[in-house]
mmCIF file of C-alpha atoms and ligand atoms in Angstrom:
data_model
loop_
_atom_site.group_PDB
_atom_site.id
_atom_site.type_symbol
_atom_site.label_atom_id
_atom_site.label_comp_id
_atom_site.label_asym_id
_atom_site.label_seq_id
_atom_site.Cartn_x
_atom_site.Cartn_y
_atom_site.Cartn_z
ATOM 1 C CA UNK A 843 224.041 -1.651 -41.901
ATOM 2 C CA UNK A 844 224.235 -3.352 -45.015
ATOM 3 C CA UNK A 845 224.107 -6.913 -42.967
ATOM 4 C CA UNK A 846 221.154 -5.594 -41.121
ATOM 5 C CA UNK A 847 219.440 -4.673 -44.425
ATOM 6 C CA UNK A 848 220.142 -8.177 -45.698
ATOM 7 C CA UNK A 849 218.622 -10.178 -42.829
ATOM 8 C CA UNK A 850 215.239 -8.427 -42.217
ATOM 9 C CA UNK A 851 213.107 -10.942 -43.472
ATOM 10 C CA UNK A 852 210.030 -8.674 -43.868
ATOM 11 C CA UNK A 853 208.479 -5.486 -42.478
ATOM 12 C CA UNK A 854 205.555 -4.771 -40.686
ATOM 13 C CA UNK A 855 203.194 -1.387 -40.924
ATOM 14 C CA UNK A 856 200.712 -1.093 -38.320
ATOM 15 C CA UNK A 857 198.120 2.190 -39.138
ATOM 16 C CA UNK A 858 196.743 3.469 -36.260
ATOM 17 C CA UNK A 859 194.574 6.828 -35.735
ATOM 18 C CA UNK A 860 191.130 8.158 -34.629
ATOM 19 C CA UNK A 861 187.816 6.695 -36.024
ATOM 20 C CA UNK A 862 186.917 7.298 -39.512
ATOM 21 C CA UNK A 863 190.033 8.903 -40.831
ATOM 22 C CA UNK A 864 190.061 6.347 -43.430
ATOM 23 C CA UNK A 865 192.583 3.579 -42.241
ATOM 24 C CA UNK A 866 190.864 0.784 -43.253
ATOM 25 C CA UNK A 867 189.806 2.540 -46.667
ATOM 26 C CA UNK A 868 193.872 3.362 -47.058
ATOM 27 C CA UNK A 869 194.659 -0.491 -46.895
ATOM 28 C CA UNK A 870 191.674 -1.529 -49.567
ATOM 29 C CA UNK A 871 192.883 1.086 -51.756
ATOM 30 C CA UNK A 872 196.973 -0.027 -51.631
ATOM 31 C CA UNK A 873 195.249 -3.768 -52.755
ATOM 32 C CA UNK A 874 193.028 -3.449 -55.184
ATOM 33 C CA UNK A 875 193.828 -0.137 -56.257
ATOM 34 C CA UNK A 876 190.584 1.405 -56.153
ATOM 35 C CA UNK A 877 188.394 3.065 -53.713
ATOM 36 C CA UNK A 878 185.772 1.019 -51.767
ATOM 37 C CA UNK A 879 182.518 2.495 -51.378
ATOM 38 C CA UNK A 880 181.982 -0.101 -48.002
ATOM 39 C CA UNK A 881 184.602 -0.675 -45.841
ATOM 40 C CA UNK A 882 184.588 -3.376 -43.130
ATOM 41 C CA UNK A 883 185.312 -1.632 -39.790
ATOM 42 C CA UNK A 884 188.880 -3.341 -40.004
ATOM 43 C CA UNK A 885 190.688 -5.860 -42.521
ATOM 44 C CA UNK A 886 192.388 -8.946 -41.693
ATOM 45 C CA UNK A 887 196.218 -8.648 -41.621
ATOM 46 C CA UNK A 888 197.374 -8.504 -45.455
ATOM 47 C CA UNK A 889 200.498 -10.000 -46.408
ATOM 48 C CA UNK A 890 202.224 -8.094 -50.127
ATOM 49 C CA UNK A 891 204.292 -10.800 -51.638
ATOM 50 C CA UNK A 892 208.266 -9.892 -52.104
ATOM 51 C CA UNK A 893 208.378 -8.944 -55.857
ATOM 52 C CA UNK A 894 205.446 -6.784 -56.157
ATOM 53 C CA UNK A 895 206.618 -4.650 -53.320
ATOM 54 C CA UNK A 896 209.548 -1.461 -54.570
ATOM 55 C CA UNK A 897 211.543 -2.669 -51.748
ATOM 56 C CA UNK A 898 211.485 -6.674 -52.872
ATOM 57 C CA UNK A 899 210.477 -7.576 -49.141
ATOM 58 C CA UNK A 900 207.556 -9.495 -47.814
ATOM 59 C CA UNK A 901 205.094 -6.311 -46.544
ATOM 60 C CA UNK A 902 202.572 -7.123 -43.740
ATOM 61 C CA UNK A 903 200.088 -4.259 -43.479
ATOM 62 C CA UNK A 904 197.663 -4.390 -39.762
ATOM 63 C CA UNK A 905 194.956 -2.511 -39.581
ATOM 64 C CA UNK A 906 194.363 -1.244 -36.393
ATOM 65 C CA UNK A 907 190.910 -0.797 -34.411
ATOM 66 C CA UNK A 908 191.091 2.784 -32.449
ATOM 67 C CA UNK A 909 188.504 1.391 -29.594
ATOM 68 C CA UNK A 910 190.224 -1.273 -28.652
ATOM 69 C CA UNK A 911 193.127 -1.488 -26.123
ATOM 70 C CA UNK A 912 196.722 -1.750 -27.076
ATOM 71 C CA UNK A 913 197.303 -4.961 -28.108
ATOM 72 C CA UNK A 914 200.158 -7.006 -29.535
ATOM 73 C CA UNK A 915 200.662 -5.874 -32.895
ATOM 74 C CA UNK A 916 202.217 -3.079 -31.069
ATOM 75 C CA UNK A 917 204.984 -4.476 -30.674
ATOM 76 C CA UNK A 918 205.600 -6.778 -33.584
ATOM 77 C CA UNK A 919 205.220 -3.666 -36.223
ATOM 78 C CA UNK A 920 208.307 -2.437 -37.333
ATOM 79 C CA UNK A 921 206.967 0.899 -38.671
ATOM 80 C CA UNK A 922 203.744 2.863 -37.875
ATOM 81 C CA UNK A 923 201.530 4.646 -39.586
ATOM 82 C CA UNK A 924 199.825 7.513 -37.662
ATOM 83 C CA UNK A 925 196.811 8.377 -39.843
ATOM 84 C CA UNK A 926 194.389 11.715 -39.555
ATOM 85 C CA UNK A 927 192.263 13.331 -41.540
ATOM 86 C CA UNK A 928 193.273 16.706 -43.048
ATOM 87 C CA UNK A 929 190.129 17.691 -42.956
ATOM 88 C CA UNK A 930 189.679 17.148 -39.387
ATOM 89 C CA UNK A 931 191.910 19.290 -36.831
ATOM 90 C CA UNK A 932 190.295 16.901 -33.710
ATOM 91 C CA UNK A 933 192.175 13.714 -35.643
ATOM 92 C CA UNK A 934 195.469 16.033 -36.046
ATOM 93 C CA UNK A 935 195.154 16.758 -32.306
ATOM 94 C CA UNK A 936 195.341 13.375 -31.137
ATOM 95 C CA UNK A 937 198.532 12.397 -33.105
ATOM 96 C CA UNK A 938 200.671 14.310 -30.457
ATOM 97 C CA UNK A 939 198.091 13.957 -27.229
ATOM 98 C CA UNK A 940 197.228 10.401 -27.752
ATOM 99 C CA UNK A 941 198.993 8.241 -30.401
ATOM 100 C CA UNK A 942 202.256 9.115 -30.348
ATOM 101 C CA UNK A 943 202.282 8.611 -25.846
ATOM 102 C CA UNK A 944 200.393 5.521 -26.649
ATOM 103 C CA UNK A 945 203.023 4.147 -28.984
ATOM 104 C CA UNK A 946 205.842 5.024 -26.531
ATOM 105 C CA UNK A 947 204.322 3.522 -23.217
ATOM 106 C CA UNK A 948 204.065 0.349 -25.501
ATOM 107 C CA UNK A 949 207.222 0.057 -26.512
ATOM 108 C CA UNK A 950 210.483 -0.662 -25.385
ATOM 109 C CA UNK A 951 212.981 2.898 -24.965
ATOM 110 C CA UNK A 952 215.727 1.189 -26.516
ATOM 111 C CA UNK A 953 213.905 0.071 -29.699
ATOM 112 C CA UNK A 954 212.223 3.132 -30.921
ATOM 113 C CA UNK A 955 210.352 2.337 -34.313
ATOM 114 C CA UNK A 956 210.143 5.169 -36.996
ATOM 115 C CA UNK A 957 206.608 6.366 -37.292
ATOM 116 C CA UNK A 958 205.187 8.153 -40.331
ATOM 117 C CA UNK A 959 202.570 10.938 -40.183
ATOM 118 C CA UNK A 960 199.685 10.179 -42.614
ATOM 119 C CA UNK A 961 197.246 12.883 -44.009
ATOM 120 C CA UNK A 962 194.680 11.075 -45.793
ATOM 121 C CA UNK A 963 191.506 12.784 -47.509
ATOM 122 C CA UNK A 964 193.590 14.955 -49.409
ATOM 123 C CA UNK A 965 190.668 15.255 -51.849
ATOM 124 C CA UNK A 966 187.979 17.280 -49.297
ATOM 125 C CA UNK A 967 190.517 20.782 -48.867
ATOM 126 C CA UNK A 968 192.378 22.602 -51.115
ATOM 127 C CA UNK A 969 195.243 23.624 -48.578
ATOM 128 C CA UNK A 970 198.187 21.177 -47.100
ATOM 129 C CA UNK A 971 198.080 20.465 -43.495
ATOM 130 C CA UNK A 972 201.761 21.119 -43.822
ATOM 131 C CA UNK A 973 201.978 23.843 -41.422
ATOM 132 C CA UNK A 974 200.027 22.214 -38.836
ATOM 133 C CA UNK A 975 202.337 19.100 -39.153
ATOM 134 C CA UNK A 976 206.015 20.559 -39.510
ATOM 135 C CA UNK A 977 205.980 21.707 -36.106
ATOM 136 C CA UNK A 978 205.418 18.151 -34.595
ATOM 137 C CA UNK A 979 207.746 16.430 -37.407
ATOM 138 C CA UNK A 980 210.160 18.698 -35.535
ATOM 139 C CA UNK A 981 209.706 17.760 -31.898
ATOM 140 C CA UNK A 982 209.675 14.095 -32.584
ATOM 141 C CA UNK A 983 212.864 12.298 -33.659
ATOM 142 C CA UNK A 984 211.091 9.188 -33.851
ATOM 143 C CA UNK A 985 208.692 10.548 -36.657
ATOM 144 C CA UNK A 986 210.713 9.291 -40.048
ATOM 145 C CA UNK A 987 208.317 10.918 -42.938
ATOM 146 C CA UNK A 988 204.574 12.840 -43.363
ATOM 147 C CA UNK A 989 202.408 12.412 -46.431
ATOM 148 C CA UNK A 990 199.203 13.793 -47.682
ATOM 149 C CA UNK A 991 197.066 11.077 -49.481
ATOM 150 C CA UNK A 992 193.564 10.041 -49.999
ATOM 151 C CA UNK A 993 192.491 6.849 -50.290
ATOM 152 C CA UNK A 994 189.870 8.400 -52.844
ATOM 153 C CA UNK A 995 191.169 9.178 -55.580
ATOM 154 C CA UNK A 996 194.381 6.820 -55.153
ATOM 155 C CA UNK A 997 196.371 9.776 -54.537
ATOM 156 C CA UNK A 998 200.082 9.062 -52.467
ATOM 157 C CA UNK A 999 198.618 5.269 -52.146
ATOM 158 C CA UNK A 1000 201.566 3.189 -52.897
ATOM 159 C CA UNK A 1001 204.187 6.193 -52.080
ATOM 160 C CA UNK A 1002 202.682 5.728 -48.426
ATOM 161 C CA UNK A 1003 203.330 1.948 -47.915
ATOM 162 C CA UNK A 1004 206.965 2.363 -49.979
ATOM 163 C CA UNK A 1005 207.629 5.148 -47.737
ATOM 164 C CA UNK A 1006 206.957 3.136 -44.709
ATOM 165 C CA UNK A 1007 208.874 0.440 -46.202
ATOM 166 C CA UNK A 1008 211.886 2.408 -46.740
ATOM 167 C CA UNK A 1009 211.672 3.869 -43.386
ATOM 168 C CA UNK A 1010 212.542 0.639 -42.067
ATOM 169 C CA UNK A 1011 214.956 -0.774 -44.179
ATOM 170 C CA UNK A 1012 216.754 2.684 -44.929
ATOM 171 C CA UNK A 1013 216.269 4.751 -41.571
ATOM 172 C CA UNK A 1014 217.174 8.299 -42.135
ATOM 173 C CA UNK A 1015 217.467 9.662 -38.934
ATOM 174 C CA UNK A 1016 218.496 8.114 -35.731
ATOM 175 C CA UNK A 1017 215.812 5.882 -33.500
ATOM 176 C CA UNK A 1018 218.068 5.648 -31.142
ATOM 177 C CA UNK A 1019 218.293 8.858 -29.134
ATOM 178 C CA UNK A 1020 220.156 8.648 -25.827
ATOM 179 C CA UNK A 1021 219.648 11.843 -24.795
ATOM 180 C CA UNK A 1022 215.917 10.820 -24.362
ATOM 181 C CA UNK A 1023 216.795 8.492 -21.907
ATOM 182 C CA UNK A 1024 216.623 9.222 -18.418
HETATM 183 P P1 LIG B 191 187.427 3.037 -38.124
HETATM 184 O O1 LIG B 191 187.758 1.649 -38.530
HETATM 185 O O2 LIG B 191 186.000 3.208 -37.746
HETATM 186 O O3 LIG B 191 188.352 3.556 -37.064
HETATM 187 O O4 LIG B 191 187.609 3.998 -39.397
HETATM 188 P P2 LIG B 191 188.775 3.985 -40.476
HETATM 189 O O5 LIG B 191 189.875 4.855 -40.018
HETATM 190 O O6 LIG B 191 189.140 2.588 -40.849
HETATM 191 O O7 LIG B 191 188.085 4.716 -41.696
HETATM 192 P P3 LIG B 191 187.305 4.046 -42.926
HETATM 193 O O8 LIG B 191 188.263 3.457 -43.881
HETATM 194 O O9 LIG B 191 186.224 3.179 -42.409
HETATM 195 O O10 LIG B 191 186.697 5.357 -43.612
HETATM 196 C C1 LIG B 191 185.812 6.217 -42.916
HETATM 197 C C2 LIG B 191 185.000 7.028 -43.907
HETATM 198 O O11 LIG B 191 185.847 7.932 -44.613
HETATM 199 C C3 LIG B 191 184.319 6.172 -44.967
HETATM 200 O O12 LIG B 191 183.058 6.726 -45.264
HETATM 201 C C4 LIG B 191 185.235 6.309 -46.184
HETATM 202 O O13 LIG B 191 184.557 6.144 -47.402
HETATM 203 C C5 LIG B 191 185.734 7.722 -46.021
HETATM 204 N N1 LIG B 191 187.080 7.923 -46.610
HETATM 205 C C6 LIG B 191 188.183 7.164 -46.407
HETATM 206 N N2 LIG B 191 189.223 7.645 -47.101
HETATM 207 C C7 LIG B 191 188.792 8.732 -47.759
HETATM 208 C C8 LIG B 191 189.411 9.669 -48.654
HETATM 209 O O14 LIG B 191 190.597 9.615 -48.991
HETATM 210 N N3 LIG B 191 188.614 10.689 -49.118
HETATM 211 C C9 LIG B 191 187.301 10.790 -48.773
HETATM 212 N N4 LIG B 191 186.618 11.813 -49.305
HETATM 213 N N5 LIG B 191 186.687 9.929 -47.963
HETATM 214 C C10 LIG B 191 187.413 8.907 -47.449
HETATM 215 MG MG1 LIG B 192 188.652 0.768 -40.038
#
């Protein structure tokens, strides 16, 4: 492991998740560490130099547009982010009927990536969507972490992208599950 650790080279977050749940706002927020009022429908690929990330890795952070079709980045992340919105049961929905069977048609079976569960808009309700998210931590291995955030008022911001850092480089559970394999 330790070898491993010392030859990635850098780590790659992909958010994906319905429209308007706030991934693009998430990624503005992480860089200049305040809220944009306008958001471009999706960013260009960001690259976080080594030292100013906890993890002292380069961090490549792809913002993902929910219309189009699968595409490449896909495959080259090394961690996704699954965003919904917390105040939106339709977005929480789709993590389990459409993201998470997306993400594993696209990958290879052998190379399960760990995949983080992101509540954002953490500022519109005043109760955790906890309860509606433990169940589904639980029947996915794959899933590494879940956070609440908002990309409002900065809340969770930079725990989110050093979470999914850490889920690469210091994998918790297993990705590899061979009882999964048929
Ligand atoms: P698409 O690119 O269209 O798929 O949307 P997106 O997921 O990138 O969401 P986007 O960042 O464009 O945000 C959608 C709307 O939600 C915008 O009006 C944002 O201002 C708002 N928004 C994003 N994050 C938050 C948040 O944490 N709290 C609140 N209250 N609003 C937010
Ligand atoms: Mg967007």
């Amino acid at each position: 492991l330790k070898t491993l650790e010392k030859m990635r080279k850098d780590v790659r977050i992909l958010l994906v998740g319905e429209p308007k749940v706030g991934k693009t706002s998430l990624i503005m927020s992480l860089v200049s560490e305040e809220f944009p009022e306008v958001v471009p429908y999706r960013v260009e690929e960001i690259t976080i130099p080594a030292d100013v990330t906890p993890e002292r890795v380069p961090t490549h952070i792809v913002d993902y547009s929910g219309t189009k079709r699968p595409d490449l980045s896909l495959f080259s992340a090394n961690v996704i982010c699954i965003v919904y919105a917390v105040n939106n049961k339709t977005s929480i929905e789709k993590v389990t009927d459409h993201w998470i069977p997306l993400i594993t048609e696209n990958t290879d079976k052998d190379s399960r990536f760990p995949l983080i569960l992101v509540g954002n808009k953490s500022d519109l309700v005043e109760h955790s969507s906890m309860e509606t998210i433990l169940p589904i931590m639980n029947q996915y291995s794959e899933i590494e972490t879940c956070v609440e955030c908002s990309a409002k008022n900065l809340k969770n911001i930079s725990e989110l992208f050093y979470y999914a850092q850490k889920a690469v480089l210091h994998p918790t559970g297993p990705l590899y599950c061979p009882e999964k394999k048929d």
